[in-house]
PDB file of C-alpha atoms in Angstrom:
ATOM      1  CA  MET A   1     -33.085  -9.377 -28.751  1.00  0.00           C
ATOM      2  CA  ASN A   2     -31.599  -6.415 -26.867  1.00  0.00           C
ATOM      3  CA  HIS A   3     -31.156  -3.280 -28.964  1.00  0.00           C
ATOM      4  CA  PRO A   4     -27.560  -1.907 -28.963  1.00  0.00           C
ATOM      5  CA  GLY A   5     -28.869   1.495 -27.858  1.00  0.00           C
ATOM      6  CA  GLU A   6     -30.507  -0.019 -24.781  1.00  0.00           C
ATOM      7  CA  ALA A   7     -27.287  -1.825 -23.867  1.00  0.00           C
ATOM      8  CA  ALA A   8     -25.325   1.415 -24.183  1.00  0.00           C
ATOM      9  CA  ARG A   9     -27.813   3.286 -21.989  1.00  0.00           C
ATOM     10  CA  GLY A  10     -27.630   0.499 -19.402  1.00  0.00           C
ATOM     11  CA  THR A  11     -23.849   0.624 -19.417  1.00  0.00           C
ATOM     12  CA  GLY A  12     -23.893   4.404 -19.009  1.00  0.00           C
ATOM     13  CA  MET A  13     -26.231   4.162 -16.026  1.00  0.00           C
ATOM     14  CA  ILE A  14     -24.017   1.543 -14.388  1.00  0.00           C
ATOM     15  CA  LEU A  15     -20.943   3.711 -14.847  1.00  0.00           C
ATOM     16  CA  ARG A  16     -22.718   6.758 -13.386  1.00  0.00           C
ATOM     17  CA  LEU A  17     -23.781   4.732 -10.350  1.00  0.00           C
ATOM     18  CA  LEU A  18     -20.247   3.435  -9.913  1.00  0.00           C
ATOM     19  CA  GLY A  19     -18.900   6.977 -10.103  1.00  0.00           C
ATOM     20  CA  LEU A  20     -21.328   8.041  -7.386  1.00  0.00           C
ATOM     21  CA  PHE A  21     -20.329   5.069  -5.236  1.00  0.00           C
ATOM     22  CA  ALA A  22     -16.634   5.892  -5.642  1.00  0.00           C
ATOM     23  CA  LEU A  23     -17.338   9.516  -4.637  1.00  0.00           C
ATOM     24  CA  VAL A  24     -19.148   8.371  -1.494  1.00  0.00           C
ATOM     25  CA  ALA A  25     -16.241   6.062  -0.615  1.00  0.00           C
ATOM     26  CA  ALA A  26     -13.788   8.941  -1.036  1.00  0.00           C
ATOM     27  CA  VAL A  27     -15.884  11.133   1.260  1.00  0.00           C
ATOM     28  CA  VAL A  28     -15.865   8.345   3.863  1.00  0.00           C
ATOM     29  CA  VAL A  29     -12.067   8.199   3.757  1.00  0.00           C
ATOM     30  CA  VAL A  30     -11.660  11.977   4.048  1.00  0.00           C
ATOM     31  CA  THR A  31     -14.235  12.238   6.830  1.00  0.00           C
ATOM     32  CA  SER A  32     -12.664   9.364   8.733  1.00  0.00           C
ATOM     33  CA  THR A  33      -9.214  10.932   8.466  1.00  0.00           C
ATOM     34  CA  ALA A  34     -10.454  14.342   9.595  1.00  0.00           C
ATOM     35  CA  ALA A  35     -12.397  12.851  12.487  1.00  0.00           C
ATOM     36  CA  HIS A  36      -9.238  11.190  13.756  1.00  0.00           C
ATOM     37  CA  ALA A  37      -6.911  14.164  13.336  1.00  0.00           C
ATOM     38  CA  CYS A  38      -4.586  14.501  16.297  1.00  0.00           C
ATOM     39  CA  ASP A  39      -6.039  16.440  19.222  1.00  0.00           C
ATOM     40  CA  CYS A  40      -3.756  16.603  22.272  1.00  0.00           C
ATOM     41  CA  ALA A  41      -4.357  17.966  25.740  1.00  0.00           C
ATOM     42  CA  ASP A  42      -1.862  20.386  27.278  1.00  0.00           C
ATOM     43  CA  LEU A  43       0.602  18.848  29.728  1.00  0.00           C
ATOM     44  CA  THR A  44       2.701  20.188  32.543  1.00  0.00           C
ATOM     45  CA  PRO A  45       6.215  18.724  32.796  1.00  0.00           C
ATOM     46  CA  ALA A  46       5.147  16.823  35.916  1.00  0.00           C
ATOM     47  CA  ALA A  47       2.088  15.377  34.158  1.00  0.00           C
ATOM     48  CA  ALA A  48       4.150  14.332  31.140  1.00  0.00           C
ATOM     49  CA  LYS A  49       6.514  12.399  33.394  1.00  0.00           C
ATOM     50  CA  GLU A  50       3.660  10.868  35.378  1.00  0.00           C
ATOM     51  CA  HIS A  51       1.853   9.610  32.251  1.00  0.00           C
ATOM     52  CA  ALA A  52       4.999   8.038  30.801  1.00  0.00           C
ATOM     53  CA  GLU A  53       6.439   4.681  31.784  1.00  0.00           C
ATOM     54  CA  VAL A  54       9.897   5.569  30.533  1.00  0.00           C
ATOM     55  CA  VAL A  55      11.529   9.012  30.286  1.00  0.00           C
ATOM     56  CA  PHE A  56      15.024   9.373  28.881  1.00  0.00           C
ATOM     57  CA  THR A  57      17.324  11.511  26.796  1.00  0.00           C
ATOM     58  CA  GLY A  58      18.950   9.873  23.820  1.00  0.00           C
ATOM     59  CA  THR A  59      19.933  10.121  20.172  1.00  0.00           C
ATOM     60  CA  VAL A  60      18.121   8.414  17.302  1.00  0.00           C
ATOM     61  CA  VAL A  61      20.576   5.951  15.735  1.00  0.00           C
ATOM     62  CA  GLU A  62      18.197   4.008  13.489  1.00  0.00           C
ATOM     63  CA  VAL A  63      14.824   4.598  11.823  1.00  0.00           C
ATOM     64  CA  ARG A  64      12.759   1.794  10.296  1.00  0.00           C
ATOM     65  CA  ARG A  65       9.704   2.421   8.149  1.00  0.00           C
ATOM     66  CA  ASP A  66       7.963  -0.595   6.628  1.00  0.00           C
ATOM     67  CA  GLY A  67       5.475   1.283   4.425  1.00  0.00           C
ATOM     68  CA  THR A  68       1.766   0.477   4.207  1.00  0.00           C
ATOM     69  CA  GLN A  69      -0.452  -2.481   5.026  1.00  0.00           C
ATOM     70  CA  GLY A  70      -2.290  -3.137   1.782  1.00  0.00           C
ATOM     71  CA  LEU A  71      -5.035  -0.525   1.466  1.00  0.00           C
ATOM     72  CA  GLY A  72      -4.636   0.566   5.067  1.00  0.00           C
ATOM     73  CA  PRO A  73      -2.645   3.449   6.580  1.00  0.00           C
ATOM     74  CA  PRO A  74       1.178   3.312   6.825  1.00  0.00           C
ATOM     75  CA  THR A  75       2.594   1.071   9.514  1.00  0.00           C
ATOM     76  CA  PRO A  76       4.219   2.903  12.428  1.00  0.00           C
ATOM     77  CA  ALA A  77       7.885   3.830  12.233  1.00  0.00           C
ATOM     78  CA  VAL A  78      10.302   2.232  14.680  1.00  0.00           C
ATOM     79  CA  TYR A  79      13.071   4.361  16.207  1.00  0.00           C
ATOM     80  CA  THR A  80      16.139   3.060  18.021  1.00  0.00           C
ATOM     81  CA  PHE A  81      17.702   5.441  20.549  1.00  0.00           C
ATOM     82  CA  ARG A  82      21.127   5.421  22.167  1.00  0.00           C
ATOM     83  CA  ALA A  83      20.242   6.590  25.664  1.00  0.00           C
ATOM     84  CA  ASP A  84      22.476   8.735  27.868  1.00  0.00           C
ATOM     85  CA  ASN A  85      20.261   9.598  30.861  1.00  0.00           C
ATOM     86  CA  VAL A  86      17.140   7.869  32.185  1.00  0.00           C
ATOM     87  CA  TYR A  87      14.705   9.917  34.266  1.00  0.00           C
ATOM     88  CA  LYS A  88      12.055   7.238  34.737  1.00  0.00           C
ATOM     89  CA  GLY A  89      12.013   3.482  34.220  1.00  0.00           C
ATOM     90  CA  ALA A  90      14.739   0.857  34.210  1.00  0.00           C
ATOM     91  CA  PRO A  91      18.064   2.220  32.927  1.00  0.00           C
ATOM     92  CA  ALA A  92      19.141   0.828  29.554  1.00  0.00           C
ATOM     93  CA  ALA A  93      21.790   1.671  26.994  1.00  0.00           C
ATOM     94  CA  GLY A  94      19.128   1.950  24.328  1.00  0.00           C
ATOM     95  CA  PHE A  95      15.394   2.052  23.751  1.00  0.00           C
ATOM     96  CA  THR A  96      13.273   1.113  20.748  1.00  0.00           C
ATOM     97  CA  VAL A  97      10.134   3.216  20.373  1.00  0.00           C
ATOM     98  CA  SER A  98       7.427   3.246  17.718  1.00  0.00           C
ATOM     99  CA  SER A  99       5.254   6.121  16.558  1.00  0.00           C
ATOM    100  CA  ASN A 100       2.828   6.795  13.725  1.00  0.00           C
ATOM    101  CA  VAL A 101       4.503   8.227  10.638  1.00  0.00           C
ATOM    102  CA  ASP A 102       2.368  11.351  10.254  1.00  0.00           C
ATOM    103  CA  THR A 103       1.356  14.056  12.693  1.00  0.00           C
ATOM    104  CA  ALA A 104      -2.320  13.856  11.646  1.00  0.00           C
ATOM    105  CA  SER A 105      -2.437  10.481  13.419  1.00  0.00           C
ATOM    106  CA  CYS A 106      -0.420  11.872  16.356  1.00  0.00           C
ATOM    107  CA  GLY A 107       2.899  10.480  15.170  1.00  0.00           C
ATOM    108  CA  TYR A 108       6.055  12.189  16.411  1.00  0.00           C
ATOM    109  CA  PRO A 109       8.609  12.833  13.621  1.00  0.00           C
ATOM    110  CA  PHE A 110      11.839  11.772  15.330  1.00  0.00           C
ATOM    111  CA  GLN A 111      14.864  12.494  13.110  1.00  0.00           C
ATOM    112  CA  GLN A 112      17.919  10.265  12.870  1.00  0.00           C
ATOM    113  CA  GLY A 113      20.993  11.809  14.474  1.00  0.00           C
ATOM    114  CA  THR A 114      18.956  14.156  16.671  1.00  0.00           C
ATOM    115  CA  ARG A 115      18.912  13.972  20.465  1.00  0.00           C
ATOM    116  CA  TYR A 116      15.555  14.098  22.256  1.00  0.00           C
ATOM    117  CA  LEU A 117      13.915  14.110  25.630  1.00  0.00           C
ATOM    118  CA  VAL A 118      11.510  11.201  25.128  1.00  0.00           C
ATOM    119  CA  PHE A 119       8.353  10.270  27.024  1.00  0.00           C
ATOM    120  CA  ALA A 120       7.220   6.733  26.148  1.00  0.00           C
ATOM    121  CA  ARG A 121       4.770   4.142  27.411  1.00  0.00           C
ATOM    122  CA  SER A 122       3.368   0.751  26.440  1.00  0.00           C
ATOM    123  CA  ASP A 123      -0.319   1.710  26.653  1.00  0.00           C
ATOM    124  CA  THR A 124      -1.183   4.318  24.033  1.00  0.00           C
ATOM    125  CA  SER A 125      -4.981   3.880  24.249  1.00  0.00           C
ATOM    126  CA  GLU A 126      -5.136   2.260  20.807  1.00  0.00           C
ATOM    127  CA  LEU A 127      -3.659   5.381  19.231  1.00  0.00           C
ATOM    128  CA  ILE A 128      -0.726   3.505  17.723  1.00  0.00           C
ATOM    129  CA  GLU A 129      -0.880   0.079  16.140  1.00  0.00           C
ATOM    130  CA  LYS A 130       1.271  -2.495  17.885  1.00  0.00           C
ATOM    131  CA  VAL A 131       4.519  -3.432  16.202  1.00  0.00           C
ATOM    132  CA  PRO A 132       5.680  -7.015  16.880  1.00  0.00           C
ATOM    133  CA  GLY A 133       8.625  -7.069  19.251  1.00  0.00           C
ATOM    134  CA  VAL A 134       8.268  -3.400  20.196  1.00  0.00           C
ATOM    135  CA  THR A 135       6.717  -2.573  23.551  1.00  0.00           C
ATOM    136  CA  LEU A 136       7.197   1.178  23.874  1.00  0.00           C
ATOM    137  CA  ALA A 137       5.468   3.897  21.887  1.00  0.00           C
ATOM    138  CA  SER A 138       5.389   7.661  21.881  1.00  0.00           C
ATOM    139  CA  SER A 139       3.261  10.261  20.175  1.00  0.00           C
ATOM    140  CA  LEU A 140       2.894  13.926  19.392  1.00  0.00           C
ATOM    141  CA  CYS A 141       0.864  14.210  22.603  1.00  0.00           C
ATOM    142  CA  ALA A 142       3.575  12.787  24.882  1.00  0.00           C
ATOM    143  CA  GLY A 143       5.639  15.967  25.303  1.00  0.00           C
ATOM    144  CA  ASN A 144       8.861  14.974  23.496  1.00  0.00           C
ATOM    145  CA  VAL A 145      11.436  17.731  22.966  1.00  0.00           C
ATOM    146  CA  PRO A 146      14.462  17.910  20.625  1.00  0.00           C
ATOM    147  CA  ILE A 147      17.472  18.906  22.728  1.00  0.00           C
ATOM    148  CA  ASP A 148      21.108  19.928  22.302  1.00  0.00           C
ATOM    149  CA  GLN A 149      23.666  17.248  21.521  1.00  0.00           C
ATOM    150  CA  GLY A 150      25.642  15.878  24.449  1.00  0.00           C
ATOM    151  CA  THR A 151      25.437  13.216  27.119  1.00  0.00           C
ATOM    152  CA  GLY A 152      24.952  15.203  30.297  1.00  0.00           C
ATOM    153  CA  PRO A 153      21.785  15.725  32.353  1.00  0.00           C
ATOM    154  CA  LEU A 154      19.367  18.330  31.061  1.00  0.00           C
ATOM    155  CA  ARG A 155      19.806  21.940  32.101  1.00  0.00           C
ATOM    156  CA  PRO A 156      17.486  24.897  31.491  1.00  0.00           C
ATOM    157  CA  GLY A 157      17.949  26.147  27.947  1.00  0.00           C
ATOM    158  CA  ASP A 158      19.099  22.819  26.484  1.00  0.00           C
ATOM    159  CA  GLU A 159      16.264  22.854  23.981  1.00  0.00           C
ATOM    160  CA  ARG A 160      17.678  22.317  20.470  1.00  0.00           C
ATOM    161  CA  THR A 161      15.270  24.748  18.810  1.00  0.00           C
ATOM    162  CA  PRO A 162      14.158  27.611  21.082  1.00  0.00           C
ATOM    163  CA  GLY A 163      10.412  28.048  20.847  1.00  0.00           C
ATOM    164  CA  HIS A 164       9.865  24.478  19.632  1.00  0.00           C
ATOM    165  CA  GLU A 165       6.246  23.559  20.309  1.00  0.00           C
ATOM    166  CA  SER A 166       6.087  20.863  22.969  1.00  0.00           C
ATOM    167  CA  LEU A 167       3.013  19.985  24.974  1.00  0.00           C
ATOM    168  CA  ALA A 168       5.185  19.472  28.042  1.00  0.00           C
ATOM    169  CA  GLY A 169       6.711  22.933  27.658  1.00  0.00           C
ATOM    170  CA  PRO A 170      10.271  24.153  27.025  1.00  0.00           C
ATOM    171  CA  VAL A 171      13.357  22.822  28.748  1.00  0.00           C
ATOM    172  CA  ASP A 172      13.297  25.315  31.586  1.00  0.00           C
ATOM    173  CA  ALA A 173      13.752  25.206  35.342  1.00  0.00           C
ATOM    174  CA  GLU A 174      10.248  23.781  35.825  1.00  0.00           C
ATOM    175  CA  MET A 175      10.960  20.947  33.379  1.00  0.00           C
ATOM    176  CA  VAL A 176      14.338  20.104  34.928  1.00  0.00           C
ATOM    177  CA  THR A 177      12.858  20.132  38.437  1.00  0.00           C
ATOM    178  CA  ALA A 178       9.936  17.907  37.410  1.00  0.00           C
ATOM    179  CA  LEU A 179      12.248  15.378  35.761  1.00  0.00           C
ATOM    180  CA  GLY A 180      14.470  15.076  38.827  1.00  0.00           C
ATOM    181  CA  ALA A 181      17.945  13.581  38.905  1.00  0.00           C
ATOM    182  CA  PRO A 182      18.574  11.047  36.128  1.00  0.00           C
ATOM    183  CA  VAL A 183      20.452   7.777  36.149  1.00  0.00           C
ATOM    184  CA  ARG A 184      23.478   8.128  33.875  1.00  0.00           C
ATOM    185  CA  VAL A 185      23.786   5.330  31.343  1.00  0.00           C
ATOM    186  CA  ALA A 186      27.346   4.013  31.233  1.00  0.00           C
ATOM    187  CA  GLU A 187      28.733   4.043  27.712  1.00  0.00           C
ATOM    188  CA  SER A 188      30.066   0.542  28.315  1.00  0.00           C
ATOM    189  CA  ALA A 189      26.623  -0.806  29.274  1.00  0.00           C
ATOM    190  CA  SER A 190      25.916  -3.966  27.331  1.00  0.00           C
ATOM    191  CA  SER A 191      22.186  -4.187  27.908  1.00  0.00           C
ATOM    192  CA  GLY A 192      20.149  -4.278  24.708  1.00  0.00           C
ATOM    193  CA  ALA A 193      17.654  -1.675  23.663  1.00  0.00           C
ATOM    194  CA  ARG A 194      14.290  -1.940  25.321  1.00  0.00           C
ATOM    195  CA  THR A 195      11.677  -2.431  22.665  1.00  0.00           C
ATOM    196  CA  GLY A 196       8.752  -0.093  21.919  1.00  0.00           C
ATOM    197  CA  THR A 197       5.179  -0.265  20.601  1.00  0.00           C
ATOM    198  CA  SER A 198       2.839   1.418  18.105  1.00  0.00           C
ATOM    199  CA  ALA A 199      -0.900   1.653  17.087  1.00  0.00           C
ATOM    200  CA  ALA A 200      -2.466   3.553  14.143  1.00  0.00           C
ATOM    201  CA  ALA A 201      -5.862   5.072  14.744  1.00  0.00           C
ATOM    202  CA  ARG A 202      -8.244   2.187  14.150  1.00  0.00           C
ATOM    203  CA  GLY A 203     -11.052   4.379  12.956  1.00  0.00           C
ATOM    204  CA  LEU A 204      -9.058   5.122   9.807  1.00  0.00           C
ATOM    205  CA  GLY A 205      -9.318   1.458   8.839  1.00  0.00           C
ATOM    206  CA  TRP A 206     -13.014   1.708   7.981  1.00  0.00           C
ATOM    207  CA  GLY A 207     -12.354   4.479   5.492  1.00  0.00           C
ATOM    208  CA  TRP A 208      -9.696   2.456   3.710  1.00  0.00           C
ATOM    209  CA  ILE A 209     -11.939  -0.615   3.660  1.00  0.00           C
ATOM    210  CA  ALA A 210     -14.703   1.433   2.013  1.00  0.00           C
ATOM    211  CA  ALA A 211     -12.304   2.751  -0.609  1.00  0.00           C
ATOM    212  CA  GLY A 212     -10.994  -0.740  -1.322  1.00  0.00           C
ATOM    213  CA  SER A 213     -14.523  -2.082  -1.671  1.00  0.00           C
ATOM    214  CA  ALA A 214     -15.334   0.685  -4.154  1.00  0.00           C
ATOM    215  CA  VAL A 215     -12.389  -0.318  -6.330  1.00  0.00           C
ATOM    216  CA  VAL A 216     -13.393  -3.996  -6.322  1.00  0.00           C
ATOM    217  CA  VAL A 217     -17.046  -3.258  -7.096  1.00  0.00           C
ATOM    218  CA  LEU A 218     -16.040  -0.846  -9.851  1.00  0.00           C
ATOM    219  CA  ALA A 219     -13.858  -3.465 -11.529  1.00  0.00           C
ATOM    220  CA  LEU A 220     -16.577  -6.130 -11.359  1.00  0.00           C
ATOM    221  CA  ALA A 221     -19.281  -3.810 -12.672  1.00  0.00           C
ATOM    222  CA  VAL A 222     -17.182  -2.584 -15.584  1.00  0.00           C
ATOM    223  CA  GLY A 223     -16.471  -6.184 -16.538  1.00  0.00           C
ATOM    224  CA  PHE A 224     -20.175  -7.008 -16.348  1.00  0.00           C
ATOM    225  CA  ALA A 225     -21.043  -3.988 -18.506  1.00  0.00           C
ATOM    226  CA  LEU A 226     -18.510  -4.997 -21.149  1.00  0.00           C
ATOM    227  CA  VAL A 227     -19.904  -8.531 -21.278  1.00  0.00           C
ATOM    228  CA  ARG A 228     -23.436  -7.171 -21.757  1.00  0.00           C
ATOM    229  CA  ARG A 229     -22.239  -4.870 -24.526  1.00  0.00           C
ATOM    230  CA  ARG A 230     -20.552  -7.747 -26.363  1.00  0.00           C
ATOM    231  CA  ARG A 231     -23.674  -9.898 -26.073  1.00  0.00           C
ATOM    232  CA  ALA A 232     -25.877  -7.067 -27.327  1.00  0.00           C
ATOM    233  CA  GLY A 233     -23.581  -6.423 -30.275  1.00  0.00           C
ATOM    234  CA  GLY A 234     -23.432 -10.115 -31.121  1.00  0.00           C
ATOM    235  CA  GLY A 235     -27.219 -10.376 -30.986  1.00  0.00           C
TER     236      GLY A 235
END
């Protein structure tokens, strides 16, 4: 017959081990997140345009955020833009672009009602998780710039917030020259918004999996310890 004191000591040891396991899982999550913090290379305006598939100015008219995927990181946000000038790519009245929701994972925080110079592409090197039906994505590293309201082509000084940090640089003469002449989007254009893509840093997934596993193991072990305690007390 098991002595109640032995059962209690066994339960205490199990709980200490589970606490250690949970601590290790937490460290894995933090380390994984830090390792995948956003690290962007500097861009010239010409390089920003070259790397993008689509470059346009437009205003955010809709923002969609679907939350998280179980224990994983938040799903990318989807932004719908009303375009006014297209500097690269097929002209369209609107574009739909996805981006991660936080800057640590290189997401760009587009704000509804704000006009931007946007650099977007379909291949984001697995930086942003793909969103079904959205083929374009942008990131903090793309060189996006918030600009003054309006519908005309960009001119030097049109930056909405002077001194705003943009990897492609401010809206100055160099930027305007690199962009070239845009195609004006007719307000009566009936073409639908071109869709955009997204992809959350996949390395973060392993950290969340470890944390989820710790929770499951903890629950099972606590249940097992309680059963042993009841059996010891009944004996």
